[in-house]
mmCIF file of C-alpha atoms in Angstrom:
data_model
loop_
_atom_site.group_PDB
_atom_site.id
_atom_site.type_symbol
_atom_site.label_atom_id
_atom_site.label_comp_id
_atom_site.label_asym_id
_atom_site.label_seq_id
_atom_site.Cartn_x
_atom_site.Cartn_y
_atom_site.Cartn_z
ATOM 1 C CA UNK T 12 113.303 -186.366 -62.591
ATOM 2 C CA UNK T 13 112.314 -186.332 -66.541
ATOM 3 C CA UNK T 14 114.367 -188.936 -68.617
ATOM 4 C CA UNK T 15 115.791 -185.751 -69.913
ATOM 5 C CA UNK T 16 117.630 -183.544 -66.860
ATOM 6 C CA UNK T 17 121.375 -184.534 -67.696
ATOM 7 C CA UNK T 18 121.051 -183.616 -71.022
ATOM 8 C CA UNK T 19 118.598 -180.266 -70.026
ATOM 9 C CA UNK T 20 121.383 -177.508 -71.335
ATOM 10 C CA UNK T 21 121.611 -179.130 -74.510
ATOM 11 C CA UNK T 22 117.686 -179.500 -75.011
ATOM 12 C CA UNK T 23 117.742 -175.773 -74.140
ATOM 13 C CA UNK T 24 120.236 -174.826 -76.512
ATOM 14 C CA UNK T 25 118.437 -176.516 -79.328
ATOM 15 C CA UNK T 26 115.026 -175.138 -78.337
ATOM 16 C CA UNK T 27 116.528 -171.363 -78.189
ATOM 17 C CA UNK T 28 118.075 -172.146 -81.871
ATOM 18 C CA UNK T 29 114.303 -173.376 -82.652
ATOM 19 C CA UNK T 30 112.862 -170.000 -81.409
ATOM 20 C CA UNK T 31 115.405 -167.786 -83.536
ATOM 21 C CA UNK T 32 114.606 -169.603 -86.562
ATOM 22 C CA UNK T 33 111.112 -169.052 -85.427
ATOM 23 C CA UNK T 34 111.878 -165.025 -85.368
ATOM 24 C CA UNK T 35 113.600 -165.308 -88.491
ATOM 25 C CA UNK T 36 110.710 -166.634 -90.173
ATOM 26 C CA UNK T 37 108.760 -163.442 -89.301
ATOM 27 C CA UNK T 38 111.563 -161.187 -90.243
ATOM 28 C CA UNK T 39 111.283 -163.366 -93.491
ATOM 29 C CA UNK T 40 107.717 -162.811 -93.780
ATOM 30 C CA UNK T 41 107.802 -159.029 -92.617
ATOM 31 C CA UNK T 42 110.812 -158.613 -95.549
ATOM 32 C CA UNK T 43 108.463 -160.363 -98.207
ATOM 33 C CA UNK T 44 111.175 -163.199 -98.963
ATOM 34 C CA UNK T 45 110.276 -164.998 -101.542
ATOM 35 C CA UNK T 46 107.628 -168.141 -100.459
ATOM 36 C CA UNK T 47 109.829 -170.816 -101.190
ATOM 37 C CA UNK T 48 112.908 -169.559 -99.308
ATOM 38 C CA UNK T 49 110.028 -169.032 -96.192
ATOM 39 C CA UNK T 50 109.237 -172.835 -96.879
ATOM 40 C CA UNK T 51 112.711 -174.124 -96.585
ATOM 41 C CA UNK T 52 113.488 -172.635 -93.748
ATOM 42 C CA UNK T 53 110.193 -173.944 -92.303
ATOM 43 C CA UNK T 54 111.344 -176.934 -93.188
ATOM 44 C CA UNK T 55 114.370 -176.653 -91.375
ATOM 45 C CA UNK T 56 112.694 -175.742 -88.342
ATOM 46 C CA UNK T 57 110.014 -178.586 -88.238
ATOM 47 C CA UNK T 58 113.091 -181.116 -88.475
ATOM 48 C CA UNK T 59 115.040 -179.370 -86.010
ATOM 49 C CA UNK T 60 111.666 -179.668 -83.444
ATOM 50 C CA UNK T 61 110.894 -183.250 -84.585
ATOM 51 C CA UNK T 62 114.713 -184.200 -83.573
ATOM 52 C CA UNK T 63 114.356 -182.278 -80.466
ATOM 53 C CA UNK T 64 111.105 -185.127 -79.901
ATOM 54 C CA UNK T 65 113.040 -187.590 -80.779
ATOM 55 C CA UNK T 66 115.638 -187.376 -78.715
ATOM 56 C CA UNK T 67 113.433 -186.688 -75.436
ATOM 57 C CA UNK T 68 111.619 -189.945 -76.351
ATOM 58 C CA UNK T 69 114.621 -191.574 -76.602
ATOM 59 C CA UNK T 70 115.644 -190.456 -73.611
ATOM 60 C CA UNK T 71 112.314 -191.320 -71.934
ATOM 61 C CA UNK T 72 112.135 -194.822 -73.205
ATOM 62 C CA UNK T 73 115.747 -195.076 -71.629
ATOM 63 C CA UNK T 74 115.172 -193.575 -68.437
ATOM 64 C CA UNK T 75 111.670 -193.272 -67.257
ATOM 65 C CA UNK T 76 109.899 -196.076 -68.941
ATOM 66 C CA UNK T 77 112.871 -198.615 -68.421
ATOM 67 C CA UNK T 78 112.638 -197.223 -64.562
ATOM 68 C CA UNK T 79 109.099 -198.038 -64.234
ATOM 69 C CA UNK T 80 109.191 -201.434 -66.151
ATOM 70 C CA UNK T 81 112.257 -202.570 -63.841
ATOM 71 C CA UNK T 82 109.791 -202.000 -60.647
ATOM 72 C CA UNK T 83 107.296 -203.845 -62.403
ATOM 73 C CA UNK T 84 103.399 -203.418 -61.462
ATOM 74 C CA UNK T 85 100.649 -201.288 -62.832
ATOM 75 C CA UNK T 86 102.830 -198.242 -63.270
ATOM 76 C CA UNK T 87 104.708 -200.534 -65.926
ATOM 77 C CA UNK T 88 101.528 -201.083 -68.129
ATOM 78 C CA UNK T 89 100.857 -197.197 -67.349
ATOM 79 C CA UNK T 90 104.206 -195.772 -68.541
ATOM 80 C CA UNK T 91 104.321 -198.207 -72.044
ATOM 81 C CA UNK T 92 100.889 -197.297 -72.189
ATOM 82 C CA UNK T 93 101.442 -193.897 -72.646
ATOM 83 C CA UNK T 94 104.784 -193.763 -74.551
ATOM 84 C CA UNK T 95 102.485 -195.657 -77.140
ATOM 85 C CA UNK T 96 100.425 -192.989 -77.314
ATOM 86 C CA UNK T 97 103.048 -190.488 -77.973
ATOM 87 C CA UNK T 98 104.813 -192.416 -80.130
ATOM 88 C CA UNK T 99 101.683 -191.988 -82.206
ATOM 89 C CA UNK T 100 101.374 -188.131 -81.953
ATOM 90 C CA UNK T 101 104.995 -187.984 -82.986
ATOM 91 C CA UNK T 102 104.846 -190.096 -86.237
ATOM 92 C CA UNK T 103 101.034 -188.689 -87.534
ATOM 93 C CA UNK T 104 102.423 -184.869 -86.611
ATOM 94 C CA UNK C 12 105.000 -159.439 -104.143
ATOM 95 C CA UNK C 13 104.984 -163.015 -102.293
ATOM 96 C CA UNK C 14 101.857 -164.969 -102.750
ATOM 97 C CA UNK C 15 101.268 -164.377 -98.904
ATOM 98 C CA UNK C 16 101.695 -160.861 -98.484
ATOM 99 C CA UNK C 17 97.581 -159.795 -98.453
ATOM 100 C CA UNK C 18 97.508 -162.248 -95.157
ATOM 101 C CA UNK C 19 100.934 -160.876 -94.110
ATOM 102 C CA UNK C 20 99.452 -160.105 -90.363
ATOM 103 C CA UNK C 21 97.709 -163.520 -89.856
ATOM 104 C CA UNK C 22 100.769 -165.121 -90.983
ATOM 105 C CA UNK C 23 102.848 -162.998 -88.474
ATOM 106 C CA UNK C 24 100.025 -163.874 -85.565
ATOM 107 C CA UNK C 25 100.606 -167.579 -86.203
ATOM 108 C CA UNK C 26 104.629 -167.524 -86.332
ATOM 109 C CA UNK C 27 104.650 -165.481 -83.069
ATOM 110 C CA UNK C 28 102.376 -167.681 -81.370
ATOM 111 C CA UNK C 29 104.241 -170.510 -82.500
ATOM 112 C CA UNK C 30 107.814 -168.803 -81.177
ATOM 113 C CA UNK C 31 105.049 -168.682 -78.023
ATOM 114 C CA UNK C 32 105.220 -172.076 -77.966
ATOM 115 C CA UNK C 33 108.573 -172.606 -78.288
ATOM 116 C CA UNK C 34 109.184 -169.958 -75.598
ATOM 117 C CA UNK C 35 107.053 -172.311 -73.435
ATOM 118 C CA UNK C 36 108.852 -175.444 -74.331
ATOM 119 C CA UNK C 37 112.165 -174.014 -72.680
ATOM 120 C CA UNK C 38 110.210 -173.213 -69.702
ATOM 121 C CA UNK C 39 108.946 -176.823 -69.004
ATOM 122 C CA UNK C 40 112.179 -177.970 -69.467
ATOM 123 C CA UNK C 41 113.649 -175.658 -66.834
ATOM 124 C CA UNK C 42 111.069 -177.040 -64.532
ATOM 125 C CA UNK C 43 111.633 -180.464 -65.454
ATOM 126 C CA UNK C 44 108.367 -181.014 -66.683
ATOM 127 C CA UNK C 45 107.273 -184.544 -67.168
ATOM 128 C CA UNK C 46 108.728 -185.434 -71.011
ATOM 129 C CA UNK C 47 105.410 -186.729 -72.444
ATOM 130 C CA UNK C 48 103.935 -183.113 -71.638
ATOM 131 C CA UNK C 49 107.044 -181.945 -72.987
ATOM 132 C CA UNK C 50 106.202 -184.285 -76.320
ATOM 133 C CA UNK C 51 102.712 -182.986 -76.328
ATOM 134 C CA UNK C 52 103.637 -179.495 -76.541
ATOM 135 C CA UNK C 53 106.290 -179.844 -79.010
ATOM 136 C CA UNK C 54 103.773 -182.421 -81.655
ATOM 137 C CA UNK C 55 101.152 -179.285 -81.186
ATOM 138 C CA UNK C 56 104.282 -176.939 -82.375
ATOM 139 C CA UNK C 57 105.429 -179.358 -85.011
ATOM 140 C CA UNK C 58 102.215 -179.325 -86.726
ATOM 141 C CA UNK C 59 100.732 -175.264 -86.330
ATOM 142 C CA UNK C 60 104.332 -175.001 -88.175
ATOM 143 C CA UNK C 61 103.572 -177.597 -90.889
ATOM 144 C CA UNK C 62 100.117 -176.051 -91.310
ATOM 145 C CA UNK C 63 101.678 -172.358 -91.964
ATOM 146 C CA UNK C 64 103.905 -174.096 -94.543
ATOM 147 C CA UNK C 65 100.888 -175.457 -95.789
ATOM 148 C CA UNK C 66 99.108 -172.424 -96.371
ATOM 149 C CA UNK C 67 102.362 -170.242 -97.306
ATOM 150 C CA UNK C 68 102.758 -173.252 -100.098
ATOM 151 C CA UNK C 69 99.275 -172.901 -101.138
ATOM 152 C CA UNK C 70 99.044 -169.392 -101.660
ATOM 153 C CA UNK C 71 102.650 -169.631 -103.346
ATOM 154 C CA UNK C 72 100.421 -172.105 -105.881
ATOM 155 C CA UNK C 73 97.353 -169.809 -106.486
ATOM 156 C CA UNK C 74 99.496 -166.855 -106.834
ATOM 157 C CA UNK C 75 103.293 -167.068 -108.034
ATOM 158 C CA UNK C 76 103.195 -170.230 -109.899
ATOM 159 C CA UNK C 77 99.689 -169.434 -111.508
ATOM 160 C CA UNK C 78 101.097 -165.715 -112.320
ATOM 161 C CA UNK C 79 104.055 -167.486 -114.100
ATOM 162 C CA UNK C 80 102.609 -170.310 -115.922
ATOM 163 C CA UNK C 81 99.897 -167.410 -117.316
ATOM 164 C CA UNK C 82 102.798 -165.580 -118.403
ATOM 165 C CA UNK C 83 104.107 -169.229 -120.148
ATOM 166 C CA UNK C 84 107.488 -169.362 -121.024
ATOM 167 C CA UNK C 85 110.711 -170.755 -118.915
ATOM 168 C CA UNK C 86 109.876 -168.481 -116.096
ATOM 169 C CA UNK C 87 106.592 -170.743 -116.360
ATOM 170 C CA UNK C 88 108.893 -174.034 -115.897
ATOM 171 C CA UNK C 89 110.929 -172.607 -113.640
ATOM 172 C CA UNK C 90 108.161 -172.495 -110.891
ATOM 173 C CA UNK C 91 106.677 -175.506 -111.253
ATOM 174 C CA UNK C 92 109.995 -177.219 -110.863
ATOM 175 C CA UNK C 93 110.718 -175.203 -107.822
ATOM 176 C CA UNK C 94 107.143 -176.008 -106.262
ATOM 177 C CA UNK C 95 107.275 -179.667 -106.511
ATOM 178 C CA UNK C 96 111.240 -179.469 -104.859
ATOM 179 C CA UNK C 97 109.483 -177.401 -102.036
ATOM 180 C CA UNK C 98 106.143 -180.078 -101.681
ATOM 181 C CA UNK C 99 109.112 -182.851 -101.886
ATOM 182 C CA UNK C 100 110.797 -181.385 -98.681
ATOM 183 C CA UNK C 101 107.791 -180.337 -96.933
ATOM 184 C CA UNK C 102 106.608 -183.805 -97.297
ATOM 185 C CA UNK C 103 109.770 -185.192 -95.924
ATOM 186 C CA UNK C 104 109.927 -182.914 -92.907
ATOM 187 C CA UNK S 30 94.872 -187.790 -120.026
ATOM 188 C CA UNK S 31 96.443 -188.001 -116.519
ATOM 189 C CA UNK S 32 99.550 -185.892 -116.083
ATOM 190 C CA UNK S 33 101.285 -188.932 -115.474
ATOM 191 C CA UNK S 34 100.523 -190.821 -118.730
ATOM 192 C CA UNK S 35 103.598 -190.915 -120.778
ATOM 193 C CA UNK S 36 105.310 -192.372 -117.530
ATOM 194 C CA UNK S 37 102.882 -194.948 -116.768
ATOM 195 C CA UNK S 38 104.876 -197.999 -117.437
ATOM 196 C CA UNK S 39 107.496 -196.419 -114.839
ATOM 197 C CA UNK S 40 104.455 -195.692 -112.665
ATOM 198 C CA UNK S 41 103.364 -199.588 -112.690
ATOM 199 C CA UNK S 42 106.826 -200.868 -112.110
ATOM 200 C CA UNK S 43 107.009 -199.241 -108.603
ATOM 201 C CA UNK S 44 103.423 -199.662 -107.898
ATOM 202 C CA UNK S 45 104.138 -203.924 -108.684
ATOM 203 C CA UNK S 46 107.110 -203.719 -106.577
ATOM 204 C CA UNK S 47 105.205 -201.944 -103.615
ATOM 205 C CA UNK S 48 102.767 -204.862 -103.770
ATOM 206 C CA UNK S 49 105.625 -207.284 -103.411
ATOM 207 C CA UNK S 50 106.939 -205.345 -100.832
ATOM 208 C CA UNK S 51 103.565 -205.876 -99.007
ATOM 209 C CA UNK S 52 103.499 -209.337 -99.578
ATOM 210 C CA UNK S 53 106.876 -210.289 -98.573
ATOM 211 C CA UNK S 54 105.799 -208.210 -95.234
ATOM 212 C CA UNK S 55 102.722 -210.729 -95.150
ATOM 213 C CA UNK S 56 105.576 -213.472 -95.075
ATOM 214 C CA UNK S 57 107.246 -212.022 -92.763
ATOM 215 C CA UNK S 58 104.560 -211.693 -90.229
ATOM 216 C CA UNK S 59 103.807 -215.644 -90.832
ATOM 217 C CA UNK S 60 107.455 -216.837 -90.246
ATOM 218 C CA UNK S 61 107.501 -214.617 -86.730
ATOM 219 C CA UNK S 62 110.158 -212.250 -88.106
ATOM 220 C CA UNK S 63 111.175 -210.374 -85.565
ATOM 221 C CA UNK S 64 109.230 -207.125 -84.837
ATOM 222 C CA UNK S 65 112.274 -204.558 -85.641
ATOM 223 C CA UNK S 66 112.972 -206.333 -89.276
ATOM 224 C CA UNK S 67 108.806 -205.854 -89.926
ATOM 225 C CA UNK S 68 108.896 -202.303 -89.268
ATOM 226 C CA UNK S 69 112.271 -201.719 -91.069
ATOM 227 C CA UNK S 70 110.299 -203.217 -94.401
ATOM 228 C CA UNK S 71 107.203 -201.453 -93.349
ATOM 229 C CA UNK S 72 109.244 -197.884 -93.513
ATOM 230 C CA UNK S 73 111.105 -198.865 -96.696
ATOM 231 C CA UNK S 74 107.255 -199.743 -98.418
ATOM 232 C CA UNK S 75 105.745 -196.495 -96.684
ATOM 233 C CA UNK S 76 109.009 -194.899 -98.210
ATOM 234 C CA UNK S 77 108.193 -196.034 -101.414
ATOM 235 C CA UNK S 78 104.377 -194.996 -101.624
ATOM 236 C CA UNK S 79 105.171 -191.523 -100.422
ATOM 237 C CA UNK S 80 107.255 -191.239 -103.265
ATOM 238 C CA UNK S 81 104.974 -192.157 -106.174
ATOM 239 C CA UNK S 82 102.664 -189.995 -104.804
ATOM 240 C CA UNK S 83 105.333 -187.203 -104.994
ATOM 241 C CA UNK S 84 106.341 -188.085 -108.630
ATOM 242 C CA UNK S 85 101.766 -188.298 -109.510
ATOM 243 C CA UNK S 86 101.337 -185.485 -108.012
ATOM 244 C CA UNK S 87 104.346 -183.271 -109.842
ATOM 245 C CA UNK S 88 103.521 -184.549 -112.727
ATOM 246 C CA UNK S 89 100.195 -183.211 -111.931
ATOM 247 C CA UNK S 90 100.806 -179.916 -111.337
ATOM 248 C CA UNK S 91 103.184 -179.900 -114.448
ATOM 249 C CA UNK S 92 100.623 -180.953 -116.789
ATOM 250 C CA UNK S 93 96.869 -180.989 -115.655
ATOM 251 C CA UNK S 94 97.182 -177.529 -113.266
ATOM 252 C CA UNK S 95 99.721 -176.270 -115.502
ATOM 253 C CA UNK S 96 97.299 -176.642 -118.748
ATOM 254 C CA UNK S 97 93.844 -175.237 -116.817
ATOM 255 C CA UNK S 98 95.796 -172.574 -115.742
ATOM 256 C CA UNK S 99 97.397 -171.608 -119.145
ATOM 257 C CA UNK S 100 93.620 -171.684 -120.286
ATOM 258 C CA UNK S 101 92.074 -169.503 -117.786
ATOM 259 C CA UNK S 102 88.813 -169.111 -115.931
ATOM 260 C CA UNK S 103 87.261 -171.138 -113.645
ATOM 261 C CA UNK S 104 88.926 -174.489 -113.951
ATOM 262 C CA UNK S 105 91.806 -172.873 -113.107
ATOM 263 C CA UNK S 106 90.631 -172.072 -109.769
ATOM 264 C CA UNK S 107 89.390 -175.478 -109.010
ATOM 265 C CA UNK S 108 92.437 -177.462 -110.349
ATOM 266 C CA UNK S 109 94.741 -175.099 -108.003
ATOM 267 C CA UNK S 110 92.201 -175.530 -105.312
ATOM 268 C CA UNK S 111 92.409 -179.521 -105.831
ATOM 269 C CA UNK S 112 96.182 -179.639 -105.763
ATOM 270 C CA UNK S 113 96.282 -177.694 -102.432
ATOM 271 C CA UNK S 114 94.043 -180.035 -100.556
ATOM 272 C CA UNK S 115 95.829 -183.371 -102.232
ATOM 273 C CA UNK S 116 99.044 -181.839 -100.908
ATOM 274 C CA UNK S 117 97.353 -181.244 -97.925
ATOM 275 C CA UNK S 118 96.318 -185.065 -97.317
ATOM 276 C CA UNK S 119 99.891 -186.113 -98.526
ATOM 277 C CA UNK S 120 101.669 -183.627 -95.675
ATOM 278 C CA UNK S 121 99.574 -185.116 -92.867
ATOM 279 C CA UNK S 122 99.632 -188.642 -94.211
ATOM 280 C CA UNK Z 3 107.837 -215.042 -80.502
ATOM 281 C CA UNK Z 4 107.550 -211.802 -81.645
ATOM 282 C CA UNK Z 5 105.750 -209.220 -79.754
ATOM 283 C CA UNK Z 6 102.470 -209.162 -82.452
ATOM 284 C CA UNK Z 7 102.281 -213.009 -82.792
ATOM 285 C CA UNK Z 8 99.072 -212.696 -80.588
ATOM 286 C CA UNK Z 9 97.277 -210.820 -83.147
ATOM 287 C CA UNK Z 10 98.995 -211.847 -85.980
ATOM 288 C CA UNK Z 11 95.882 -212.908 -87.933
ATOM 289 C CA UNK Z 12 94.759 -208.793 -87.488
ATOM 290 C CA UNK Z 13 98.265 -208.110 -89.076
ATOM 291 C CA UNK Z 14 98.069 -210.178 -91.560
ATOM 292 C CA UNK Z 15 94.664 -209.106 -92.733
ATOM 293 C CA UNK Z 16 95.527 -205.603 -92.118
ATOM 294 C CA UNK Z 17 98.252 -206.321 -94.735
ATOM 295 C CA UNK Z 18 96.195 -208.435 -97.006
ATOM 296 C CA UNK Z 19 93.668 -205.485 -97.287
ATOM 297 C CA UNK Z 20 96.964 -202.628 -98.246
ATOM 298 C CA UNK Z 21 98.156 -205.362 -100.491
ATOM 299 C CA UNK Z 22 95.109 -204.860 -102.168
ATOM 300 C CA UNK Z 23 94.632 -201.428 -101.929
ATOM 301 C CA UNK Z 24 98.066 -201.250 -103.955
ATOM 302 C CA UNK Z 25 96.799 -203.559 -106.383
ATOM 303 C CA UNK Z 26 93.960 -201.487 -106.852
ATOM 304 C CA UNK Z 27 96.388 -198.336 -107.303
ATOM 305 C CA UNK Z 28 97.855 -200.357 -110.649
ATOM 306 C CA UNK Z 29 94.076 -200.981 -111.968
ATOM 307 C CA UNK Z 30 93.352 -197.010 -111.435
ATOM 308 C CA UNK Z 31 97.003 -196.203 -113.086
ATOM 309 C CA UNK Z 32 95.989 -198.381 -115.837
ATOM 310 C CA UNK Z 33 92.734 -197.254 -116.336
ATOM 311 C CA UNK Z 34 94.071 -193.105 -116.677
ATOM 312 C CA UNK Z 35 92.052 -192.638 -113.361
ATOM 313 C CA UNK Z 36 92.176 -188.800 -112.556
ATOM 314 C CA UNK Z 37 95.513 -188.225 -111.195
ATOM 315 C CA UNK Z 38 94.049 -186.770 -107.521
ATOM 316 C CA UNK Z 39 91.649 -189.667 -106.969
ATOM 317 C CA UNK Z 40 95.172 -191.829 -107.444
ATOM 318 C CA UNK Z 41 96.833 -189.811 -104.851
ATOM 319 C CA UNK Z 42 93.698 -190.233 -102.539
ATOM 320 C CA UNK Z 43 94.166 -193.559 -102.767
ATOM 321 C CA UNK Z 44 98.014 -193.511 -102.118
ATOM 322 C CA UNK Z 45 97.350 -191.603 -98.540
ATOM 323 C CA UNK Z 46 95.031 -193.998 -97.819
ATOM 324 C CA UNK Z 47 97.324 -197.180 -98.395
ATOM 325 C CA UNK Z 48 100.169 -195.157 -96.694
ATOM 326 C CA UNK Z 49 98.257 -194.513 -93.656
ATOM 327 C CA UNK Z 50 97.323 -197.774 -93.460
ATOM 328 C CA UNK Z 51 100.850 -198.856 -93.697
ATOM 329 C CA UNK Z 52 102.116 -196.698 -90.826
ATOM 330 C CA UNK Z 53 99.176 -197.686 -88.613
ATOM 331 C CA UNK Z 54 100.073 -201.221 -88.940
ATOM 332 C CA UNK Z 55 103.808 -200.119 -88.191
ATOM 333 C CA UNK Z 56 102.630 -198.323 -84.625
ATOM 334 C CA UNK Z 57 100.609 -201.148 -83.636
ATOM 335 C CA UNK Z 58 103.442 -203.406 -84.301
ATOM 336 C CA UNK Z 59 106.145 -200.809 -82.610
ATOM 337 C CA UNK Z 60 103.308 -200.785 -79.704
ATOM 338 C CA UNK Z 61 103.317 -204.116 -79.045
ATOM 339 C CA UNK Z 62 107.041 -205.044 -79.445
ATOM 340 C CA UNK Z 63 107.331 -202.281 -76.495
ATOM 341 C CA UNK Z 64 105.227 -203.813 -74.850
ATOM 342 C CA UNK Z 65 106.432 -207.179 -74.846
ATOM 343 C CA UNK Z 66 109.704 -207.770 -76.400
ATOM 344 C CA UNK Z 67 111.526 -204.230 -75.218
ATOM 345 C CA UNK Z 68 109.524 -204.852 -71.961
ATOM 346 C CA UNK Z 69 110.670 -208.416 -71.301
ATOM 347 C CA UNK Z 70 114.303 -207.939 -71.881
ATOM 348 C CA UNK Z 71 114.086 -204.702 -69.552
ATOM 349 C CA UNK Z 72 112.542 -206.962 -67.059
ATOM 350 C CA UNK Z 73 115.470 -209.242 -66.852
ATOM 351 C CA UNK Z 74 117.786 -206.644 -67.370
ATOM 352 C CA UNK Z 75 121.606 -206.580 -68.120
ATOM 353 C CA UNK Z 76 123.028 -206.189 -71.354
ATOM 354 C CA UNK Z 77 120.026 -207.048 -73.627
ATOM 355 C CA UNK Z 78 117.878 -203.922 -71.845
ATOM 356 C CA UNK Z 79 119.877 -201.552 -73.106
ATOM 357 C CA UNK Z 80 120.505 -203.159 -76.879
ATOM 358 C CA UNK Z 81 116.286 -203.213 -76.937
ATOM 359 C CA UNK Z 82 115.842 -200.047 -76.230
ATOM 360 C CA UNK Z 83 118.646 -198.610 -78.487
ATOM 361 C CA UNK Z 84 116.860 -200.693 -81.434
ATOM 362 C CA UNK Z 85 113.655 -199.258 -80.672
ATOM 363 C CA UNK Z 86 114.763 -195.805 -80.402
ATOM 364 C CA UNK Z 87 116.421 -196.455 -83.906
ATOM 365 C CA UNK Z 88 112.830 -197.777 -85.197
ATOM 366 C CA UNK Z 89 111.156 -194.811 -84.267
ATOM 367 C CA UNK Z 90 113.252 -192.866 -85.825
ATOM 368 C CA UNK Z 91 112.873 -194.876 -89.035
ATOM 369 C CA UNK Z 92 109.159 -194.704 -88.376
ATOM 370 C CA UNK Z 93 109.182 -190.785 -87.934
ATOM 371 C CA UNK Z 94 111.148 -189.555 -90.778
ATOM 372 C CA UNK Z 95 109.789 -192.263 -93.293
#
């Protein structure tokens, strides 16, 4: 089970909040509002999908990673391995 | 008229392929997909939004700000002001 | 003369504290400071950067774009051009 | 010992080489270097910056965060906290 199941309604809830902003933006667009007011509410919806990461790496590191470290073995090196690596997608997106 | 409005449709292609992707987001999460696919997905979202802002803020540069500080004036001011608060939260995002 | 001229003093201050900021991480890193209290510094110092760059590159566009735009022609272009892609690099940074 | 101390001469030449880089950022200030060849260099330095801050974030999870979840208890969960907190930091900086 991903680190993230309990808290799966609220992930959900934030990601169908994401995807109105998302259609807003093209009613936005379609409307010609001005640039800047597009921007900000770009804005808004980058941070709200970066906090969304956040939290399921949190969540990860908490559950899944701690899991596999706990059992020890090559699975441990596997699963830091690759939080690592997302870590680093997260912070240069 | 908005800076963007001559690429209007490719703007609107872009923001409904990203709501796309947020679409598919909520789907991996109902089937408890792994959370660093889930990460993956979301970094790939993150940045095809940060790269429309880019190009909406761009084209809000060569056309709005230029029109204005052609014009001279406050309006002229005005604009530039606004642009760098936009760039300031973009970066931050 | 660089948009940023008539601030410059202001400008060195930061940059001189940024460089202690680096050094004191160097310090750090010798006396085995733990890990978390590195990156905290690191993020201030990152913090700090990012935010010179915002205040060279307003500056920029309020002066240097601003001024080959109020001319005309073919500068124009290029110093709007310029400011997209440095905004570009800063984003992604 | 901190999770880098293995590599910490890489660190601390990693941070020698941004220390200079900044000090090279107050020569080109001085010197009324073209304000985009300044921000160049400011992406660069801040790049550097947050790549030293993932390698150190890397390693602490791999050693100190790993360790304590290894023995468990109390500790675990107060490691993990602090390095969901630093990636946060690390994210939004």
């Amino acid at each position: 089970m991903p680190g993230y199941s309990e808290d799966k309604p609220a992930v959900l809830r934030r990601l169908r909040r994401i995807e109105g902003q998302v259609r807003g933006l093209q009613r936005m667009v379609e409307d010609d509002t001005y640039c800047i007011d597009v921007l900000t509410q770009i804005s808004a919806a980058t941070r709200a999908l970066e906090s969304v990461a956040l939290e399921l790496l949190g969540e990860h590191l908490s559950h899944c990673v701690r899991e596999a470290v706990s059992r020890g073995g090559d699975e441990a090196d596997a699963k830091v391995h690759e939080a690592r690596e997302a870590i680093k997608r997260l912070v240069r997106s």
